[in-house]
Amino acid sequence: MLETPFTRVVGCEVPIQQAGMGGVATPPLALAVCAAGALGMVTATLVPAAELTRILGAMQRTARGPFGVNFLLPFLEKRECVAIAARSARVVEFFWGAPDPTLVAEVHAEGALAVWQVGSAEEARAAEGAGCELVVAQGQEAGGHVRGRLGLLSLLDAVLGAVSVPVVAAGGIATPRAMAAALAAGAAAVRVGTRFVTAQESGAHPGYVKALLAAGAEDTVLTDTFSVLWPNAPHRVLRSCVEAAREFPRDVTGEVEIAGGQRIPVPRFGVLCPTRETTGEIEAMAQYAGESVGQVCAVQPAAAIVEELCQEAERLLRAAAPAP
Ligand SMILES: Cc1cc2nc3c(=O)[nH]c(=O)nc-3n(C[C@H](O)[C@H](O)[C@H](O)COP(=O)(O)O)c2cc1C
């Protein structure tokens, strides 16, 4: 019952995409998601070409199922990275910028699928026009940077009416009920971010995970507070980290390790979220969280999250539409 145009196009077993999520979406998380039958994603943001080649080569050797690579356009300096990603991964995905047919063509030239995460029906049409095989409709309930202005259901409705390629629903989905609702509305898959931040295999700092587990659905805020390195880009975070960052007395909140092992300072109001390698005032760093955070209550293996979502969503869909 959970076979959809998404599972057929991507070649995975279940209609779940783990969101690309900066330093949180590590290879161990993506590989665990793939092994569970869903689409695991890693980030290419701030990853040098040689390091990306090494990471994706290792993933290709061990992945049990297709995986994807996520690019944030404001940080895409070397277009050669797109070709590197497309040579190894089934899916190459872009976010935060006008859909670009030349980038899509580079992905296709290496044999991968091109995906664009969008925040409006207009942007979805442009992504389809640029040649993307899938679009992700991101509602403003989403954790992390939020592209559009609509809640997921309104946006999904508009995007489904605007394009004929399969649409993945993103934003606030952490439970089987939300997954079943998105699929019943016509989404070909759901994209899950915040719930995977607390997966056992995630790269998130334990202090960040603890804050997510303690938070309720009303404890997030859409803000432009964490804008150093990436201005004019609204994002949804825990309200507590906005307050802590505003009160923090110094210009640097800590240190973070980026790909290749280099350690760099985290400026106050910096865009990087705290990973396992981050040190310093974790509470005052960008703790991205969707409204789904209220449903995120335990640290679990990624496979258990995928299994729970699929089994129960399938049961709900069957109950809503009993076989004749
Ligand atoms: C910690 C975190 C980091 C994120 N980083 C990225 C990113 O690097 N690239 C991207 O396309 N989306 C990013 N997002 C947004 C997700 O792609 C997705 O839209 C969002 O997580 C969906 O909402 P949810 O968190 O309620 O599941 C991030 C989200 C979170 C929670």
mmCIF file of C-alpha atoms and ligand atoms in Angstrom:
data_model
loop_
_atom_site.group_PDB
_atom_site.id
_atom_site.type_symbol
_atom_site.label_atom_id
_atom_site.label_comp_id
_atom_site.label_asym_id
_atom_site.label_seq_id
_atom_site.Cartn_x
_atom_site.Cartn_y
_atom_site.Cartn_z
ATOM 1 C CA MET A 1 0.000 0.000 0.000
ATOM 2 C CA LEU A 2 2.912 2.342 0.582
ATOM 3 C CA GLU A 3 4.261 1.917 -2.939
ATOM 4 C CA THR A 4 3.950 5.351 -4.571
ATOM 5 C CA PRO A 5 5.362 7.231 -7.582
ATOM 6 C CA PHE A 6 8.171 8.302 -5.213
ATOM 7 C CA THR A 7 9.218 4.757 -4.324
ATOM 8 C CA ARG A 8 9.027 3.760 -7.987
ATOM 9 C CA VAL A 9 11.074 6.713 -9.295
ATOM 10 C CA VAL A 10 13.688 6.626 -6.526
ATOM 11 C CA GLY A 11 13.820 2.858 -6.183
ATOM 12 C CA CYS A 12 13.387 2.699 -2.403
ATOM 13 C CA GLU A 13 10.853 0.669 -0.456
ATOM 14 C CA VAL A 14 8.854 3.203 1.519
ATOM 15 C CA PRO A 15 7.736 6.787 0.824
ATOM 16 C CA ILE A 16 9.903 8.576 3.374
ATOM 17 C CA GLN A 17 12.756 10.951 2.655
ATOM 18 C CA GLN A 18 15.023 11.918 5.518
ATOM 19 C CA ALA A 19 15.673 15.654 5.134
ATOM 20 C CA GLY A 20 19.079 16.992 4.219
ATOM 21 C CA MET A 21 20.097 18.748 7.442
ATOM 22 C CA GLY A 22 23.588 20.256 7.476
ATOM 23 C CA GLY A 23 25.950 18.599 9.960
ATOM 24 C CA VAL A 24 23.093 16.558 11.449
ATOM 25 C CA ALA A 25 22.503 14.507 8.284
ATOM 26 C CA THR A 26 25.680 12.462 8.592
ATOM 27 C CA PRO A 27 26.508 9.361 6.543
ATOM 28 C CA PRO A 28 25.663 7.022 9.485
ATOM 29 C CA LEU A 29 22.157 8.553 9.682
ATOM 30 C CA ALA A 30 21.593 8.422 5.925
ATOM 31 C CA LEU A 31 22.877 4.830 5.710
ATOM 32 C CA ALA A 32 20.605 3.702 8.553
ATOM 33 C CA VAL A 33 17.612 5.327 6.853
ATOM 34 C CA CYS A 34 18.506 3.661 3.532
ATOM 35 C CA ALA A 35 18.897 0.289 5.209
ATOM 36 C CA ALA A 36 15.369 0.717 6.603
ATOM 37 C CA GLY A 37 14.012 1.146 3.070
ATOM 38 C CA ALA A 38 13.606 4.946 2.983
ATOM 39 C CA LEU A 39 15.681 7.601 1.203
ATOM 40 C CA GLY A 40 18.605 8.776 3.339
ATOM 41 C CA MET A 41 20.249 12.110 2.581
ATOM 42 C CA VAL A 42 23.646 13.641 3.335
ATOM 43 C CA THR A 43 24.669 17.258 3.059
ATOM 44 C CA ALA A 44 27.194 18.714 0.627
ATOM 45 C CA THR A 45 27.094 22.147 2.234
ATOM 46 C CA LEU A 46 30.584 23.393 3.137
ATOM 47 C CA VAL A 47 32.090 20.036 2.100
ATOM 48 C CA PRO A 48 35.181 20.405 -0.157
ATOM 49 C CA ALA A 49 35.188 18.411 -3.422
ATOM 50 C CA ALA A 50 37.870 15.907 -2.328
ATOM 51 C CA GLU A 51 36.091 15.224 0.949
ATOM 52 C CA LEU A 52 32.731 14.852 -0.807
ATOM 53 C CA THR A 53 34.279 12.319 -3.205
ATOM 54 C CA ARG A 54 35.635 10.344 -0.250
ATOM 55 C CA ILE A 55 32.370 10.426 1.730
ATOM 56 C CA LEU A 56 30.169 9.441 -1.206
ATOM 57 C CA GLY A 57 32.575 6.727 -2.362
ATOM 58 C CA ALA A 58 32.407 5.127 1.092
ATOM 59 C CA MET A 59 28.608 5.421 1.104
ATOM 60 C CA GLN A 60 28.336 3.824 -2.319
ATOM 61 C CA ARG A 61 30.290 0.834 -1.052
ATOM 62 C CA THR A 62 28.088 0.309 2.008
ATOM 63 C CA ALA A 63 24.617 1.716 1.247
ATOM 64 C CA ARG A 64 21.764 -0.778 1.235
ATOM 65 C CA GLY A 65 19.456 1.232 -1.007
ATOM 66 C CA PRO A 66 19.502 4.544 -2.868
ATOM 67 C CA PHE A 67 20.670 7.717 -1.113
ATOM 68 C CA GLY A 68 20.695 11.421 -1.917
ATOM 69 C CA VAL A 69 22.869 14.527 -1.553
ATOM 70 C CA ASN A 70 21.533 17.930 -0.506
ATOM 71 C CA PHE A 71 22.947 21.276 -1.704
ATOM 72 C CA LEU A 72 22.072 24.677 -0.266
ATOM 73 C CA LEU A 73 22.438 27.055 -3.198
ATOM 74 C CA PRO A 74 23.791 30.055 -1.214
ATOM 75 C CA PHE A 75 26.796 27.863 -0.293
ATOM 76 C CA LEU A 76 27.311 26.148 -3.656
ATOM 77 C CA GLU A 77 30.655 27.554 -4.770
ATOM 78 C CA LYS A 78 32.090 24.668 -6.780
ATOM 79 C CA ARG A 79 29.718 23.270 -9.390
ATOM 80 C CA GLU A 80 32.052 20.289 -9.816
ATOM 81 C CA CYS A 81 30.564 19.058 -6.500
ATOM 82 C CA VAL A 82 27.199 18.634 -8.226
ATOM 83 C CA ALA A 83 28.729 16.244 -10.771
ATOM 84 C CA ILE A 84 30.578 14.395 -7.985
ATOM 85 C CA ALA A 85 27.287 13.949 -6.116
ATOM 86 C CA ALA A 86 25.367 12.888 -9.204
ATOM 87 C CA ARG A 87 27.956 10.226 -10.061
ATOM 88 C CA SER A 88 27.490 8.486 -6.700
ATOM 89 C CA ALA A 89 23.965 9.218 -5.535
ATOM 90 C CA ARG A 90 20.516 8.383 -6.879
ATOM 91 C CA VAL A 91 19.150 11.809 -5.917
ATOM 92 C CA VAL A 92 20.736 15.259 -6.022
ATOM 93 C CA GLU A 93 18.660 17.922 -4.369
ATOM 94 C CA PHE A 94 18.757 21.704 -4.168
ATOM 95 C CA PHE A 95 17.240 24.219 -1.805
ATOM 96 C CA TRP A 96 17.046 27.973 -1.485
ATOM 97 C CA GLY A 97 17.274 29.483 -4.927
ATOM 98 C CA ALA A 98 15.443 29.752 -8.216
ATOM 99 C CA PRO A 99 15.283 26.371 -9.974
ATOM 100 C CA ASP A 100 18.191 26.305 -12.423
ATOM 101 C CA PRO A 101 17.922 24.133 -15.571
ATOM 102 C CA THR A 102 21.717 24.089 -15.989
ATOM 103 C CA LEU A 103 22.190 22.513 -12.536
ATOM 104 C CA VAL A 104 19.458 19.993 -13.299
ATOM 105 C CA ALA A 105 21.168 19.163 -16.610
ATOM 106 C CA GLU A 106 24.459 18.541 -14.763
ATOM 107 C CA VAL A 107 22.678 16.107 -12.443
ATOM 108 C CA HIS A 108 21.040 14.310 -15.371
ATOM 109 C CA ALA A 109 24.327 14.136 -17.299
ATOM 110 C CA GLU A 110 25.701 11.893 -14.547
ATOM 111 C CA GLY A 111 22.558 9.769 -14.352
ATOM 112 C CA ALA A 112 20.957 10.966 -11.087
ATOM 113 C CA LEU A 113 17.495 12.341 -10.327
ATOM 114 C CA ALA A 114 17.148 16.081 -9.696
ATOM 115 C CA VAL A 115 14.973 17.307 -6.835
ATOM 116 C CA TRP A 116 14.120 20.853 -5.698
ATOM 117 C CA GLN A 117 12.657 21.796 -2.321
ATOM 118 C CA VAL A 118 10.217 24.661 -2.891
ATOM 119 C CA GLY A 119 8.067 27.022 -0.866
ATOM 120 C CA SER A 120 5.406 28.005 -3.408
ATOM 121 C CA ALA A 121 3.400 26.637 -6.320
ATOM 122 C CA GLU A 122 5.197 29.078 -8.610
ATOM 123 C CA GLU A 123 8.576 27.722 -7.540
ATOM 124 C CA ALA A 124 7.295 24.150 -7.975
ATOM 125 C CA ARG A 125 6.280 24.970 -11.559
ATOM 126 C CA ALA A 126 9.743 26.412 -12.181
ATOM 127 C CA ALA A 127 11.372 23.259 -10.738
ATOM 128 C CA GLU A 128 9.315 21.032 -13.002
ATOM 129 C CA GLY A 129 10.090 23.339 -15.919
ATOM 130 C CA ALA A 130 13.805 23.088 -15.105
ATOM 131 C CA GLY A 131 13.547 19.308 -15.504
ATOM 132 C CA CYS A 132 13.295 18.046 -11.905
ATOM 133 C CA GLU A 133 11.799 14.577 -11.472
ATOM 134 C CA LEU A 134 10.451 15.389 -7.988
ATOM 135 C CA VAL A 135 9.606 18.475 -5.997
ATOM 136 C CA VAL A 136 9.468 18.844 -2.230
ATOM 137 C CA ALA A 137 6.753 21.192 -0.953
ATOM 138 C CA GLN A 138 7.950 22.684 2.327
ATOM 139 C CA GLY A 139 5.267 24.106 4.610
ATOM 140 C CA GLN A 140 6.181 26.768 7.108
ATOM 141 C CA GLU A 141 5.787 24.347 10.021
ATOM 142 C CA ALA A 142 9.177 22.986 8.951
ATOM 143 C CA GLY A 143 12.310 23.062 11.050
ATOM 144 C CA GLY A 144 15.393 24.734 9.631
ATOM 145 C CA HIS A 145 15.258 27.367 6.911
ATOM 146 C CA VAL A 146 11.741 27.987 5.682
ATOM 147 C CA ARG A 147 11.273 29.003 2.095
ATOM 148 C CA GLY A 148 7.553 29.705 1.816
ATOM 149 C CA ARG A 149 4.758 31.426 3.651
ATOM 150 C CA LEU A 150 2.032 28.776 3.688
ATOM 151 C CA GLY A 151 1.227 25.925 6.011
ATOM 152 C CA LEU A 152 1.841 22.492 4.539
ATOM 153 C CA LEU A 153 -1.744 21.542 3.638
ATOM 154 C CA SER A 154 -2.449 24.767 1.727
ATOM 155 C CA LEU A 155 0.908 24.601 -0.021
ATOM 156 C CA LEU A 156 0.629 20.902 -0.860
ATOM 157 C CA ASP A 157 -2.813 21.485 -2.348
ATOM 158 C CA ALA A 158 -1.488 24.326 -4.524
ATOM 159 C CA VAL A 159 1.658 22.448 -5.591
ATOM 160 C CA LEU A 160 -0.264 19.269 -6.453
ATOM 161 C CA GLY A 161 -2.472 21.391 -8.675
ATOM 162 C CA ALA A 162 0.514 23.065 -10.313
ATOM 163 C CA VAL A 163 2.819 20.185 -11.319
ATOM 164 C CA SER A 164 2.538 16.668 -12.646
ATOM 165 C CA VAL A 165 5.764 15.276 -11.149
ATOM 166 C CA PRO A 166 5.504 13.471 -7.776
ATOM 167 C CA VAL A 167 5.431 15.808 -4.785
ATOM 168 C CA VAL A 168 7.050 15.147 -1.409
ATOM 169 C CA ALA A 169 5.401 16.832 1.605
ATOM 170 C CA ALA A 170 7.679 18.491 4.184
ATOM 171 C CA GLY A 171 7.087 20.389 7.382
ATOM 172 C CA GLY A 172 5.792 19.260 10.740
ATOM 173 C CA ILE A 173 5.620 15.566 9.882
ATOM 174 C CA ALA A 174 6.843 13.344 12.701
ATOM 175 C CA THR A 175 4.003 10.922 13.297
ATOM 176 C CA PRO A 176 2.134 8.229 11.376
ATOM 177 C CA ARG A 177 -1.027 10.377 11.522
ATOM 178 C CA ALA A 178 0.704 13.286 9.797
ATOM 179 C CA MET A 179 2.331 10.927 7.291
ATOM 180 C CA ALA A 180 -0.988 9.268 6.457
ATOM 181 C CA ALA A 181 -2.659 12.678 6.070
ATOM 182 C CA ALA A 182 -0.019 13.892 3.599
ATOM 183 C CA LEU A 183 -0.198 10.681 1.551
ATOM 184 C CA ALA A 184 -3.995 10.732 1.577
ATOM 185 C CA ALA A 185 -3.906 14.322 0.297
ATOM 186 C CA GLY A 186 -1.849 13.219 -2.697
ATOM 187 C CA ALA A 187 1.786 13.508 -1.632
ATOM 188 C CA ALA A 188 3.994 10.773 -3.081
ATOM 189 C CA ALA A 189 6.174 10.739 0.041
ATOM 190 C CA VAL A 190 6.899 12.630 3.237
ATOM 191 C CA ARG A 191 10.113 14.369 4.135
ATOM 192 C CA VAL A 192 11.020 14.107 7.790
ATOM 193 C CA GLY A 193 13.579 16.381 9.432
ATOM 194 C CA THR A 194 13.221 17.126 13.141
ATOM 195 C CA ARG A 195 12.249 13.572 14.101
ATOM 196 C CA PHE A 196 15.500 12.276 12.601
ATOM 197 C CA VAL A 197 17.568 14.881 14.480
ATOM 198 C CA THR A 198 16.890 12.777 17.571
ATOM 199 C CA ALA A 199 17.702 9.472 15.849
ATOM 200 C CA GLN A 200 20.497 7.497 17.463
ATOM 201 C CA GLU A 201 22.666 7.874 14.353
ATOM 202 C CA SER A 202 22.158 11.633 13.940
ATOM 203 C CA GLY A 203 25.092 14.024 14.146
ATOM 204 C CA ALA A 204 23.242 16.400 16.502
ATOM 205 C CA HIS A 205 24.851 17.448 19.798
ATOM 206 C CA PRO A 206 23.306 15.614 22.804
ATOM 207 C CA GLY A 207 22.363 18.957 24.380
ATOM 208 C CA TYR A 208 20.422 19.918 21.248
ATOM 209 C CA VAL A 209 18.695 16.515 21.219
ATOM 210 C CA LYS A 210 17.761 16.933 24.881
ATOM 211 C CA ALA A 211 16.238 20.351 24.164
ATOM 212 C CA LEU A 212 14.170 18.889 21.301
ATOM 213 C CA LEU A 213 12.878 16.044 23.455
ATOM 214 C CA ALA A 214 11.787 18.510 26.146
ATOM 215 C CA ALA A 215 10.079 20.949 23.754
ATOM 216 C CA GLY A 216 6.391 21.175 22.891
ATOM 217 C CA ALA A 217 4.869 22.038 19.517
ATOM 218 C CA GLU A 218 4.436 25.674 20.573
ATOM 219 C CA ASP A 219 8.062 26.078 21.607
ATOM 220 C CA THR A 220 9.368 26.906 18.112
ATOM 221 C CA VAL A 221 9.570 30.266 16.427
ATOM 222 C CA LEU A 222 10.056 31.430 12.851
ATOM 223 C CA THR A 223 12.779 34.047 13.055
ATOM 224 C CA ASP A 224 15.768 35.623 11.349
ATOM 225 C CA THR A 225 17.918 35.569 14.483
ATOM 226 C CA PHE A 226 20.638 33.142 13.319
ATOM 227 C CA SER A 227 21.634 35.080 10.228
ATOM 228 C CA VAL A 228 25.441 35.310 10.441
ATOM 229 C CA LEU A 229 26.824 33.586 7.285
ATOM 230 C CA TRP A 230 23.293 33.392 5.795
ATOM 231 C CA PRO A 231 21.296 36.657 6.011
ATOM 232 C CA ASN A 232 17.657 37.224 4.924
ATOM 233 C CA ALA A 233 16.706 33.596 5.360
ATOM 234 C CA PRO A 234 13.883 32.915 7.858
ATOM 235 C CA HIS A 235 14.297 29.756 9.902
ATOM 236 C CA ARG A 236 12.364 27.844 12.544
ATOM 237 C CA VAL A 237 14.229 27.107 15.771
ATOM 238 C CA LEU A 238 13.450 26.493 19.428
ATOM 239 C CA ARG A 239 12.433 29.766 21.066
ATOM 240 C CA SER A 240 14.776 28.992 23.963
ATOM 241 C CA CYS A 241 17.887 29.269 21.779
ATOM 242 C CA VAL A 242 16.813 32.686 20.451
ATOM 243 C CA GLU A 243 16.474 33.925 24.028
ATOM 244 C CA ALA A 244 19.791 32.351 25.072
ATOM 245 C CA ALA A 245 21.638 33.830 22.061
ATOM 246 C CA ARG A 246 20.233 37.300 22.746
ATOM 247 C CA GLU A 247 21.384 37.121 26.356
ATOM 248 C CA PHE A 248 24.793 35.608 25.563
ATOM 249 C CA PRO A 249 27.473 38.163 26.500
ATOM 250 C CA ARG A 250 30.235 37.371 23.970
ATOM 251 C CA ASP A 251 30.636 37.350 20.149
ATOM 252 C CA VAL A 252 31.606 33.691 19.864
ATOM 253 C CA THR A 253 29.403 30.961 21.330
ATOM 254 C CA GLY A 254 31.745 28.033 20.702
ATOM 255 C CA GLU A 255 33.614 25.979 18.139
ATOM 256 C CA VAL A 256 32.451 23.537 15.505
ATOM 257 C CA GLU A 257 34.236 21.000 13.323
ATOM 258 C CA ILE A 258 33.442 21.174 9.621
ATOM 259 C CA ALA A 259 34.110 18.538 6.943
ATOM 260 C CA GLY A 260 37.798 17.724 6.739
ATOM 261 C CA GLY A 261 38.299 18.101 10.492
ATOM 262 C CA GLN A 262 38.873 21.863 10.523
ATOM 263 C CA ARG A 263 37.593 23.632 13.664
ATOM 264 C CA ILE A 264 36.025 27.049 13.260
ATOM 265 C CA PRO A 265 34.469 29.470 15.751
ATOM 266 C CA VAL A 266 30.681 29.684 15.946
ATOM 267 C CA PRO A 267 29.742 33.370 15.972
ATOM 268 C CA ARG A 268 26.816 34.441 18.148
ATOM 269 C CA PHE A 269 23.744 34.300 15.879
ATOM 270 C CA GLY A 270 25.673 31.988 13.505
ATOM 271 C CA VAL A 271 23.789 29.671 11.185
ATOM 272 C CA LEU A 272 25.479 26.365 12.093
ATOM 273 C CA CYS A 273 23.538 24.069 14.402
ATOM 274 C CA PRO A 274 25.344 22.224 17.207
ATOM 275 C CA THR A 275 26.722 18.847 16.161
ATOM 276 C CA ARG A 276 28.432 16.143 18.238
ATOM 277 C CA GLU A 277 31.763 17.863 17.576
ATOM 278 C CA THR A 278 30.552 21.319 18.657
ATOM 279 C CA THR A 279 31.791 22.758 21.944
ATOM 280 C CA GLY A 280 30.625 25.827 23.848
ATOM 281 C CA GLU A 281 27.258 27.299 24.739
ATOM 282 C CA ILE A 282 25.037 24.766 22.921
ATOM 283 C CA GLU A 283 21.776 26.340 24.216
ATOM 284 C CA ALA A 284 22.649 29.639 22.497
ATOM 285 C CA MET A 285 23.272 28.090 19.050
ATOM 286 C CA ALA A 286 20.779 27.575 16.225
ATOM 287 C CA GLN A 287 18.620 24.688 17.423
ATOM 288 C CA TYR A 288 16.449 24.118 14.355
ATOM 289 C CA ALA A 289 13.108 22.479 15.038
ATOM 290 C CA GLY A 290 9.806 22.063 13.244
ATOM 291 C CA GLU A 291 6.392 22.219 14.859
ATOM 292 C CA SER A 292 6.668 18.452 14.747
ATOM 293 C CA VAL A 293 9.001 18.743 17.747
ATOM 294 C CA GLY A 294 6.103 18.263 20.174
ATOM 295 C CA GLN A 295 5.743 14.700 18.880
ATOM 296 C CA VAL A 296 9.438 13.917 19.188
ATOM 297 C CA CYS A 297 9.783 12.221 22.536
ATOM 298 C CA ALA A 298 12.594 9.631 22.422
ATOM 299 C CA VAL A 299 15.983 8.813 20.970
ATOM 300 C CA GLN A 300 15.467 5.827 18.678
ATOM 301 C CA PRO A 301 17.380 4.054 15.934
ATOM 302 C CA ALA A 302 16.469 5.549 12.529
ATOM 303 C CA ALA A 303 15.134 2.142 11.468
ATOM 304 C CA ALA A 304 12.622 2.147 14.340
ATOM 305 C CA ILE A 305 11.393 5.599 13.290
ATOM 306 C CA VAL A 306 10.910 4.473 9.677
ATOM 307 C CA GLU A 307 9.193 1.286 10.739
ATOM 308 C CA GLU A 308 6.825 2.982 13.169
ATOM 309 C CA LEU A 309 5.862 5.679 10.657
ATOM 310 C CA CYS A 310 5.201 3.210 7.856
ATOM 311 C CA GLN A 311 3.385 0.490 9.771
ATOM 312 C CA GLU A 312 1.015 2.812 11.536
ATOM 313 C CA ALA A 313 0.472 5.153 8.552
ATOM 314 C CA GLU A 314 -0.453 2.147 6.450
ATOM 315 C CA ARG A 315 -2.924 0.978 9.085
ATOM 316 C CA LEU A 316 -4.514 4.448 9.228
ATOM 317 C CA LEU A 317 -4.789 4.672 5.443
ATOM 318 C CA ARG A 318 -6.398 1.229 5.288
ATOM 319 C CA ALA A 319 -8.840 2.159 8.040
ATOM 320 C CA ALA A 320 -9.763 5.369 6.207
ATOM 321 C CA ALA A 321 -10.312 3.546 2.908
ATOM 322 C CA PRO A 322 -11.314 -0.047 3.650
ATOM 323 C CA ALA A 323 -10.918 -2.445 0.752
ATOM 324 C CA PRO A 324 -14.247 -3.026 -1.089
HETATM 325 C C1 LIG B 1 18.421 20.617 11.849
HETATM 326 C C2 LIG B 1 17.858 20.945 10.488
HETATM 327 C C3 LIG B 1 18.732 21.318 9.475
HETATM 328 C C4 LIG B 1 18.238 21.555 8.190
HETATM 329 N N1 LIG B 1 19.130 21.811 7.181
HETATM 330 C C5 LIG B 1 18.691 21.781 5.885
HETATM 331 C C6 LIG B 1 19.622 21.761 4.822
HETATM 332 O O1 LIG B 1 20.850 21.776 5.016
HETATM 333 N N2 LIG B 1 19.130 21.658 3.558
HETATM 334 C C7 LIG B 1 17.776 21.595 3.309
HETATM 335 O O2 LIG B 1 17.389 21.457 2.147
HETATM 336 N N3 LIG B 1 16.881 21.659 4.310
HETATM 337 C C8 LIG B 1 17.297 21.719 5.594
HETATM 338 N N4 LIG B 1 16.375 21.674 6.620
HETATM 339 C C9 LIG B 1 14.912 21.696 6.315
HETATM 340 C C10 LIG B 1 14.439 20.287 5.921
HETATM 341 O O3 LIG B 1 14.836 20.003 4.611
HETATM 342 C C11 LIG B 1 12.902 20.089 5.987
HETATM 343 O O4 LIG B 1 12.231 20.995 5.159
HETATM 344 C C12 LIG B 1 12.330 20.173 7.396
HETATM 345 O O5 LIG B 1 13.154 19.517 8.323
HETATM 346 C C13 LIG B 1 10.937 19.560 7.444
HETATM 347 O O6 LIG B 1 10.265 19.873 8.633
HETATM 348 P P1 LIG B 1 10.372 18.998 9.996
HETATM 349 O O7 LIG B 1 11.676 19.375 10.590
HETATM 350 O O8 LIG B 1 9.214 19.494 10.812
HETATM 351 O O9 LIG B 1 10.285 17.554 9.642
HETATM 352 C C14 LIG B 1 16.832 21.476 7.928
HETATM 353 C C15 LIG B 1 15.962 21.129 8.976
HETATM 354 C C16 LIG B 1 16.456 20.863 10.239
HETATM 355 C C17 LIG B 1 15.486 20.465 11.328
#
